[in-house]
PDB file of C-alpha atoms in Angstrom:
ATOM      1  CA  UNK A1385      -0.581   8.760   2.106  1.00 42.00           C
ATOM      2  CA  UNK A1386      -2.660   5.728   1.725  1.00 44.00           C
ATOM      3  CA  UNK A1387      -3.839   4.018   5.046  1.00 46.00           C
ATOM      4  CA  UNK A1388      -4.583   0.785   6.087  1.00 47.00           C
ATOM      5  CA  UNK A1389      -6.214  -0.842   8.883  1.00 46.00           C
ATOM      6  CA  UNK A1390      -6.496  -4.659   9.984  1.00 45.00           C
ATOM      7  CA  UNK A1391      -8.179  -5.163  13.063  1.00 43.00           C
ATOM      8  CA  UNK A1392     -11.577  -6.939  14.434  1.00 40.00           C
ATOM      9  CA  UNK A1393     -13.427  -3.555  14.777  1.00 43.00           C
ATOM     10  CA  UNK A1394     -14.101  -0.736  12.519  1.00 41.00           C
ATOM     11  CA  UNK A1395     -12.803   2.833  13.412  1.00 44.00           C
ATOM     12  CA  UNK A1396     -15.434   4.208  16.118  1.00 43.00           C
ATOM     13  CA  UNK A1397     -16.745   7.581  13.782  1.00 43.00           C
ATOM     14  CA  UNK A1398     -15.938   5.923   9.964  1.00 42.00           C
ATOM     15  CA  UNK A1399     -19.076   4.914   8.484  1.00 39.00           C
ATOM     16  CA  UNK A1400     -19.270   2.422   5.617  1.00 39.00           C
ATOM     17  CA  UNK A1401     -19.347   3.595   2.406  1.00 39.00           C
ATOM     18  CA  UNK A1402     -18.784   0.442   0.579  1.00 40.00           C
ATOM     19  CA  UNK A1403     -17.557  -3.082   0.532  1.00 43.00           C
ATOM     20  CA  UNK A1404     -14.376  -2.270   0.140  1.00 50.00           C
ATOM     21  CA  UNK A1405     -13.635   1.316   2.095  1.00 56.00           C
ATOM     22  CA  UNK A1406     -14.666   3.892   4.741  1.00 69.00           C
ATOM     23  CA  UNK A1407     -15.200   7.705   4.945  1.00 80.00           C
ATOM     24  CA  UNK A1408     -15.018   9.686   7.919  1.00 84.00           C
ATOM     25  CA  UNK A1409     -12.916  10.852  10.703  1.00 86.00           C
ATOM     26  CA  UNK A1410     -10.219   7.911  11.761  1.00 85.00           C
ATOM     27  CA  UNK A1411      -8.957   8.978  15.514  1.00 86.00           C
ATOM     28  CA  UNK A1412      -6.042   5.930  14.735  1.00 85.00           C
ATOM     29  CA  UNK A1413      -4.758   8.130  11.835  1.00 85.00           C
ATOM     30  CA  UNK A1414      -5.859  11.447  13.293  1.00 86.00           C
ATOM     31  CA  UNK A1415      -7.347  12.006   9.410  1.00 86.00           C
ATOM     32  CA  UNK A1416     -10.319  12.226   7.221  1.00 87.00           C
ATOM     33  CA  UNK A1417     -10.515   9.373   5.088  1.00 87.00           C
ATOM     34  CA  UNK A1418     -12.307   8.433   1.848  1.00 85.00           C
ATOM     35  CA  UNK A1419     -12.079   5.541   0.017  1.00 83.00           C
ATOM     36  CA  UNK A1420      -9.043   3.967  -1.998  1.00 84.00           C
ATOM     37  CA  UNK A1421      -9.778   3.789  -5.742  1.00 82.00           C
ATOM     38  CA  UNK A1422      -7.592   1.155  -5.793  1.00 84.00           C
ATOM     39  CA  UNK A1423      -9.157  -0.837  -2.968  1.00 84.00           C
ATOM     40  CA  UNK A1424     -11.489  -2.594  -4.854  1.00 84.00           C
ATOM     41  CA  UNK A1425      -8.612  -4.431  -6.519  1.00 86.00           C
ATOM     42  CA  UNK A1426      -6.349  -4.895  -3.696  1.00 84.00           C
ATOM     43  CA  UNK A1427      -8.246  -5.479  -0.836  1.00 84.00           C
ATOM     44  CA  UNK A1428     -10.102  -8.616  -1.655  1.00 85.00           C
ATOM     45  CA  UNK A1429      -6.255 -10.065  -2.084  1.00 84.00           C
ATOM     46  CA  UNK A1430      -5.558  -8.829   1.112  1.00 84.00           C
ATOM     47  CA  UNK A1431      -8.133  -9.917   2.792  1.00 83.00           C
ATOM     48  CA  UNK A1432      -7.324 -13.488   1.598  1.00 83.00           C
ATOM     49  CA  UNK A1433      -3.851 -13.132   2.792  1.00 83.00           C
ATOM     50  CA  UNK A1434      -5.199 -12.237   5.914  1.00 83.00           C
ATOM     51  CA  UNK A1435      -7.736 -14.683   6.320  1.00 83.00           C
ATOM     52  CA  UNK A1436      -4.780 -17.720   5.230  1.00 82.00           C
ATOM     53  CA  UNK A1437      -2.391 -16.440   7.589  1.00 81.00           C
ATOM     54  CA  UNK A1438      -4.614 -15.870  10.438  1.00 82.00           C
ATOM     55  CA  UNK A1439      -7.552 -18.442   9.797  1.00 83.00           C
ATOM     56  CA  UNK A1440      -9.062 -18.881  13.636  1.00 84.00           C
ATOM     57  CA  UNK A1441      -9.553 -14.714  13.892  1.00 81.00           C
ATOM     58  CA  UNK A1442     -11.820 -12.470  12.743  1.00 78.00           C
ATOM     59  CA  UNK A1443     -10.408  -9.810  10.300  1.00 78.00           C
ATOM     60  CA  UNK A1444     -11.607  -6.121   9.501  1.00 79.00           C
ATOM     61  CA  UNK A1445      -9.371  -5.101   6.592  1.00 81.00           C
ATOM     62  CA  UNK A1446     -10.081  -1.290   4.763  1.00 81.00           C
ATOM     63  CA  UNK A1447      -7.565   0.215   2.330  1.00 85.00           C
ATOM     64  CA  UNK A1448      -8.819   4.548   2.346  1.00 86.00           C
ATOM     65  CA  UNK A1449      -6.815   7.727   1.568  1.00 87.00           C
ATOM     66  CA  UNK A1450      -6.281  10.456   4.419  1.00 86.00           C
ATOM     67  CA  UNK A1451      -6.397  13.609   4.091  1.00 83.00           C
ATOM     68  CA  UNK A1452      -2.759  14.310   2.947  1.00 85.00           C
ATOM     69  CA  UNK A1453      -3.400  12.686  -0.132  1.00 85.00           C
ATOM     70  CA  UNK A1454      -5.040  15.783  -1.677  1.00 83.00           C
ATOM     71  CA  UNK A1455      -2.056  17.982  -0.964  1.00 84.00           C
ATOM     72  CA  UNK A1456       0.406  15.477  -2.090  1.00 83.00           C
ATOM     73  CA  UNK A1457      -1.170  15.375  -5.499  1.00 83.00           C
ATOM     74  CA  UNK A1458      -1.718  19.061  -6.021  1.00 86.00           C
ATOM     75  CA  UNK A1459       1.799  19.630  -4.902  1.00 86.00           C
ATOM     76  CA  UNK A1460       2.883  16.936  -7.718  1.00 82.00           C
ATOM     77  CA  UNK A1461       0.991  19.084 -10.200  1.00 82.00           C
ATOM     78  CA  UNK A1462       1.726  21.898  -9.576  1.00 88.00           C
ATOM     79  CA  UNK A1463       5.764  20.945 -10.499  1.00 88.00           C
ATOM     80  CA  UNK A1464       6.903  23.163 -13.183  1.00 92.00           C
ATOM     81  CA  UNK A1465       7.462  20.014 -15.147  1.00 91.00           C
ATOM     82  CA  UNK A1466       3.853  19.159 -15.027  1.00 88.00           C
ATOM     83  CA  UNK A1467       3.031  22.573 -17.128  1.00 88.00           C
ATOM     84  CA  UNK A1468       5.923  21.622 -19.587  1.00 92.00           C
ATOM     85  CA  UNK A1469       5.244  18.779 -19.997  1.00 92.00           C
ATOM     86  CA  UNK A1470       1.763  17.192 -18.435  1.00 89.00           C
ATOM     87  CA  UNK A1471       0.765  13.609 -17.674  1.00 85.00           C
ATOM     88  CA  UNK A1472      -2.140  12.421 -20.054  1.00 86.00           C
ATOM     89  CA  UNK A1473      -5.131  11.112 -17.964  1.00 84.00           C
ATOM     90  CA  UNK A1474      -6.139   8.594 -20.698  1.00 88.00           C
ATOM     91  CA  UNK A1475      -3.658   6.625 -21.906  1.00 87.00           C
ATOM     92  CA  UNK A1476      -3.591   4.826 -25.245  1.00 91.00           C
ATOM     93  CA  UNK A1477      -2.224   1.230 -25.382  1.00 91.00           C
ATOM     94  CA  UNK A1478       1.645   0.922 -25.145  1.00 88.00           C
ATOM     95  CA  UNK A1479       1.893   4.512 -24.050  1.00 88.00           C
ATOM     96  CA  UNK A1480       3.416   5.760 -20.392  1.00 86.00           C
ATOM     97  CA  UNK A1481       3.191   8.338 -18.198  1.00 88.00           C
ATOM     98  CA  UNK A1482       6.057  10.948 -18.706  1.00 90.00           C
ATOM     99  CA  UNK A1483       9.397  10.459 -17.466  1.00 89.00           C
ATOM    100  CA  UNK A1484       9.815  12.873 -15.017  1.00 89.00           C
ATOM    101  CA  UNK A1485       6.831  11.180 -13.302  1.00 88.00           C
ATOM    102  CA  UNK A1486       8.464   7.959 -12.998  1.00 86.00           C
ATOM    103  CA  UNK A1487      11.076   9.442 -11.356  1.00 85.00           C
ATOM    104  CA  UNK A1488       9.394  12.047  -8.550  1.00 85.00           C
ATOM    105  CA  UNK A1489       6.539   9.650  -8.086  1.00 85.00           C
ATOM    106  CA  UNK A1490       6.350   8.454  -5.064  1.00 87.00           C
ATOM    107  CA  UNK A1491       3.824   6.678  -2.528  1.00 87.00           C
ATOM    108  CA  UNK A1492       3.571   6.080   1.434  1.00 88.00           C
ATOM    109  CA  UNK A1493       1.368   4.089   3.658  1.00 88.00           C
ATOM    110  CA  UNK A1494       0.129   3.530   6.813  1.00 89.00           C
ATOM    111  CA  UNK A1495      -0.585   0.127   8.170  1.00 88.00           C
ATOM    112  CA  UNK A1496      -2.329  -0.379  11.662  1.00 87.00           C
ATOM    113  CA  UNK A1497      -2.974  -4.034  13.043  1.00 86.00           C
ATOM    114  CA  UNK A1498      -5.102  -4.316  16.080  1.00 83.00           C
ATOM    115  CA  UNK A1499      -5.904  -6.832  18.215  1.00 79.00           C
ATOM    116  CA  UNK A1500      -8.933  -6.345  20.524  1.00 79.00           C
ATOM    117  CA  UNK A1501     -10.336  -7.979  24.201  1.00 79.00           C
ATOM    118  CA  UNK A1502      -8.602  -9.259  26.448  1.00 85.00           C
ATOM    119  CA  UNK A1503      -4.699  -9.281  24.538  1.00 83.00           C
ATOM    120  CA  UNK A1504      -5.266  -5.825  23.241  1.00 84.00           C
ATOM    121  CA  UNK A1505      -2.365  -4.865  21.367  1.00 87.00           C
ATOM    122  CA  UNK A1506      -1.491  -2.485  18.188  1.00 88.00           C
ATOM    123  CA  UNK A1507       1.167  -2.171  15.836  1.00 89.00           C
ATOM    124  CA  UNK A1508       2.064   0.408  13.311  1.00 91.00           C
ATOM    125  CA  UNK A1509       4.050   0.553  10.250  1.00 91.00           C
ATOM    126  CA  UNK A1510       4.851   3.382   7.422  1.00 92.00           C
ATOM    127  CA  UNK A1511       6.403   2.091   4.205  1.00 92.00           C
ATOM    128  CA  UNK A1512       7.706   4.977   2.056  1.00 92.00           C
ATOM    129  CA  UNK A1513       8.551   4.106  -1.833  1.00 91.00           C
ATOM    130  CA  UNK A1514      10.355   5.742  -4.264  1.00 89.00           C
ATOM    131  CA  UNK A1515       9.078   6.202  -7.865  1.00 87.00           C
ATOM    132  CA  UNK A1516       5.975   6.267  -9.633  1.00 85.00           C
ATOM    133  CA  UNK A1517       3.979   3.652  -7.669  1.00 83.00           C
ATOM    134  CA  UNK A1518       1.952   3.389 -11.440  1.00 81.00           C
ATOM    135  CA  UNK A1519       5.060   2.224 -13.620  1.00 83.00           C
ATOM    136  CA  UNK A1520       8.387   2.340 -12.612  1.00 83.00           C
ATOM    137  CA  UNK A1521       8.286   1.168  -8.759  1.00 85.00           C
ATOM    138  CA  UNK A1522       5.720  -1.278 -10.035  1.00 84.00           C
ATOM    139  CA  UNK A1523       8.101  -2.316 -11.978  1.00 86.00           C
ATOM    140  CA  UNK A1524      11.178  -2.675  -9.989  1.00 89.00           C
ATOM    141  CA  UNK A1525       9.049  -4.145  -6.814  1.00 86.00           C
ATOM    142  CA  UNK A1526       7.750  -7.289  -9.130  1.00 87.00           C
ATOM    143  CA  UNK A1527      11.122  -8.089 -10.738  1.00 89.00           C
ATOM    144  CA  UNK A1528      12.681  -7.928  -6.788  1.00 89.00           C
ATOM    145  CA  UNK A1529      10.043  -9.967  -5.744  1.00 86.00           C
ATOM    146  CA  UNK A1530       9.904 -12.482  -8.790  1.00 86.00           C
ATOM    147  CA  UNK A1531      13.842 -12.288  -8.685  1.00 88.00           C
ATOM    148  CA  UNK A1532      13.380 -13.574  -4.535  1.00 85.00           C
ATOM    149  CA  UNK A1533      10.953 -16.155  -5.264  1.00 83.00           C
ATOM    150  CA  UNK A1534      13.047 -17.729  -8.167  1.00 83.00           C
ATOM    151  CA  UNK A1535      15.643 -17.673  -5.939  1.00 81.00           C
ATOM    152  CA  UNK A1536      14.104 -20.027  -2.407  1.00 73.00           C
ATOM    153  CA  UNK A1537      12.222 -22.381  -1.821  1.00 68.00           C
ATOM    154  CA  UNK A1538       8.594 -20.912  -0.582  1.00 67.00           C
ATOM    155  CA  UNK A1539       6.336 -21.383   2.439  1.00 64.00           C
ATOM    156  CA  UNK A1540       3.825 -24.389   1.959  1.00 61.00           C
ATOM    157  CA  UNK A1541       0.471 -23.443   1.927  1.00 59.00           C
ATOM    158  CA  UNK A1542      -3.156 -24.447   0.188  1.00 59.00           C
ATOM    159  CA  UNK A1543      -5.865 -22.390  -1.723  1.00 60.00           C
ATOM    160  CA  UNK A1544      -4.106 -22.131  -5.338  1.00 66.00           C
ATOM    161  CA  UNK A1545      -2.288 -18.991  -6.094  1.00 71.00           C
ATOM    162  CA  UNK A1546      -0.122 -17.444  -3.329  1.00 76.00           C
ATOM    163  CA  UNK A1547       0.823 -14.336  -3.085  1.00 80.00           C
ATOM    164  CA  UNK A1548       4.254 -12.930  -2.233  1.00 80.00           C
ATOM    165  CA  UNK A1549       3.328 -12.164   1.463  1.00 80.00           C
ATOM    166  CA  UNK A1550       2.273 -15.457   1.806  1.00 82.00           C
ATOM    167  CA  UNK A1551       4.881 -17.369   0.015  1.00 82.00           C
ATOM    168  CA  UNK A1552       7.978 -15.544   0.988  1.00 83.00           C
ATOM    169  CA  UNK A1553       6.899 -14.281   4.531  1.00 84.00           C
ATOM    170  CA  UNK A1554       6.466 -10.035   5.052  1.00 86.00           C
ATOM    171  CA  UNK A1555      10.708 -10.302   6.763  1.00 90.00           C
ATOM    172  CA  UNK A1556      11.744 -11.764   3.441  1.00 89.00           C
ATOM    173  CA  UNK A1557       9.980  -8.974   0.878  1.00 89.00           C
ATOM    174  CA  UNK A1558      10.595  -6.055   3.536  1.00 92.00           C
ATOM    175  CA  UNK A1559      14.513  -7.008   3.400  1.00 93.00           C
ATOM    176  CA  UNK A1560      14.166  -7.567  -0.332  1.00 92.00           C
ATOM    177  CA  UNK A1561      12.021  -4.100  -1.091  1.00 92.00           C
ATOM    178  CA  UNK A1562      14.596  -2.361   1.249  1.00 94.00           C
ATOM    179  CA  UNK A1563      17.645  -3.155   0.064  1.00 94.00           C
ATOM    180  CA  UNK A1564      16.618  -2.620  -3.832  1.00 92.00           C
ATOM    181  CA  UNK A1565      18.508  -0.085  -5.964  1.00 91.00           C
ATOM    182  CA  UNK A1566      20.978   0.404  -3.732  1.00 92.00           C
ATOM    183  CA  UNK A1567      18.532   0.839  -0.549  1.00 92.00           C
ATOM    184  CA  UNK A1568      16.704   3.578  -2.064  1.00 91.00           C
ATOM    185  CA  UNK A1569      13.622   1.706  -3.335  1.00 92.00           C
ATOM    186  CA  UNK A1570      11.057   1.329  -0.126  1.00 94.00           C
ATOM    187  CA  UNK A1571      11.536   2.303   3.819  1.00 94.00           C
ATOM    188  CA  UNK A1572       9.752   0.758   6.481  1.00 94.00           C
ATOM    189  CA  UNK A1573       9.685   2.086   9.988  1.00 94.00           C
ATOM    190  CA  UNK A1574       7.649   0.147  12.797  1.00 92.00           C
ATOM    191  CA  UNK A1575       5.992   1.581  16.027  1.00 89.00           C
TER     192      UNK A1575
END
């Protein structure tokens, strides 16, 4: 499970182990966390997101791995089909991972938004996705999303490229993402 956490503070006993993540002990997750490989790529996007939709606050955005992460994957390899029939770490141009991946892949996150001083507030969501998050749900989440902005006409907004969030509005992909292939594709639940 990936986390991530917007807010105008970092977590009180993470230390910074980079521009774009944390390691440490996060009390809001109850976890260990480590940096997101991935994070280096997505968070400067979300950040911008952010900083468009929110431009008059100040934003702490980290994308980091918990603890569970670790299990998840050795449980993954450690599927029978994985000895039969293994995923390739390097892959050459035009090739994919095997099939059986794309279909018991998998990914969930954690999202935590806080607000801090005198409004103090905090909201929570888990998004749960079905298939590999790699290929397949890649896949299927772009064509959904290209398929919904073809479709309306999107928000307004300056600064060149927008990005789904920001075009369509998070109500608009959430309903899109949840009701793809049959309402299998993505959960969300909110606390």
């Amino acid at each position: 499970r990936a986390n991530s956490v917007a807010g105008g503070e970092l977590p009180r006993s993470a230390t910074r182990s980079s521009e774009e993540g944390m390691s440490g002990y996060d009390p809001d997750f109850s976890s260990a966390i480590i940096p997101y490989i991935m994070a280096y790529i997505d968070a400067p996007t979300v950040r911008r997101s952010l900083a468009m939709t929110y431009p008059n606050d100040a934003i702490f955005f980290s994308e980091v791995m918990g603890s569970s992460v670790s299990a998840e994957l050795s449980k993954f390899l450690l599927d029978p089909q994985a000895i039969k029939d293994p995923p390739k770490m390097n892959l050459a141009p035009g090739e994919g991972p095997p099939e059986w991946t794309l279909e018991k892949g998998s990914l969930g996150a954690q999202g935590l938004a806080k607000r801090t001083g005198d409004s103090a507030k905090e909201a929570r969501v888990f998004m749960d996705c079905h298939n590999d998050p790699g290929y397949g749900g890649t896949a299927k989440w772009s064509i959904e999303l290209a398929l919904l902005l073809s479709s309306r006409v999107v928000r307004g907004g300056s600064g060149g490229y927008l990005t789904p969030t920001l075009a369509l509005g998070v109500d608009a992909m959430m309903k899109t993402l949840s009701e793809a292939d049959g309402g299998t594709l993505c959960t969300f639940k909110f606390e």
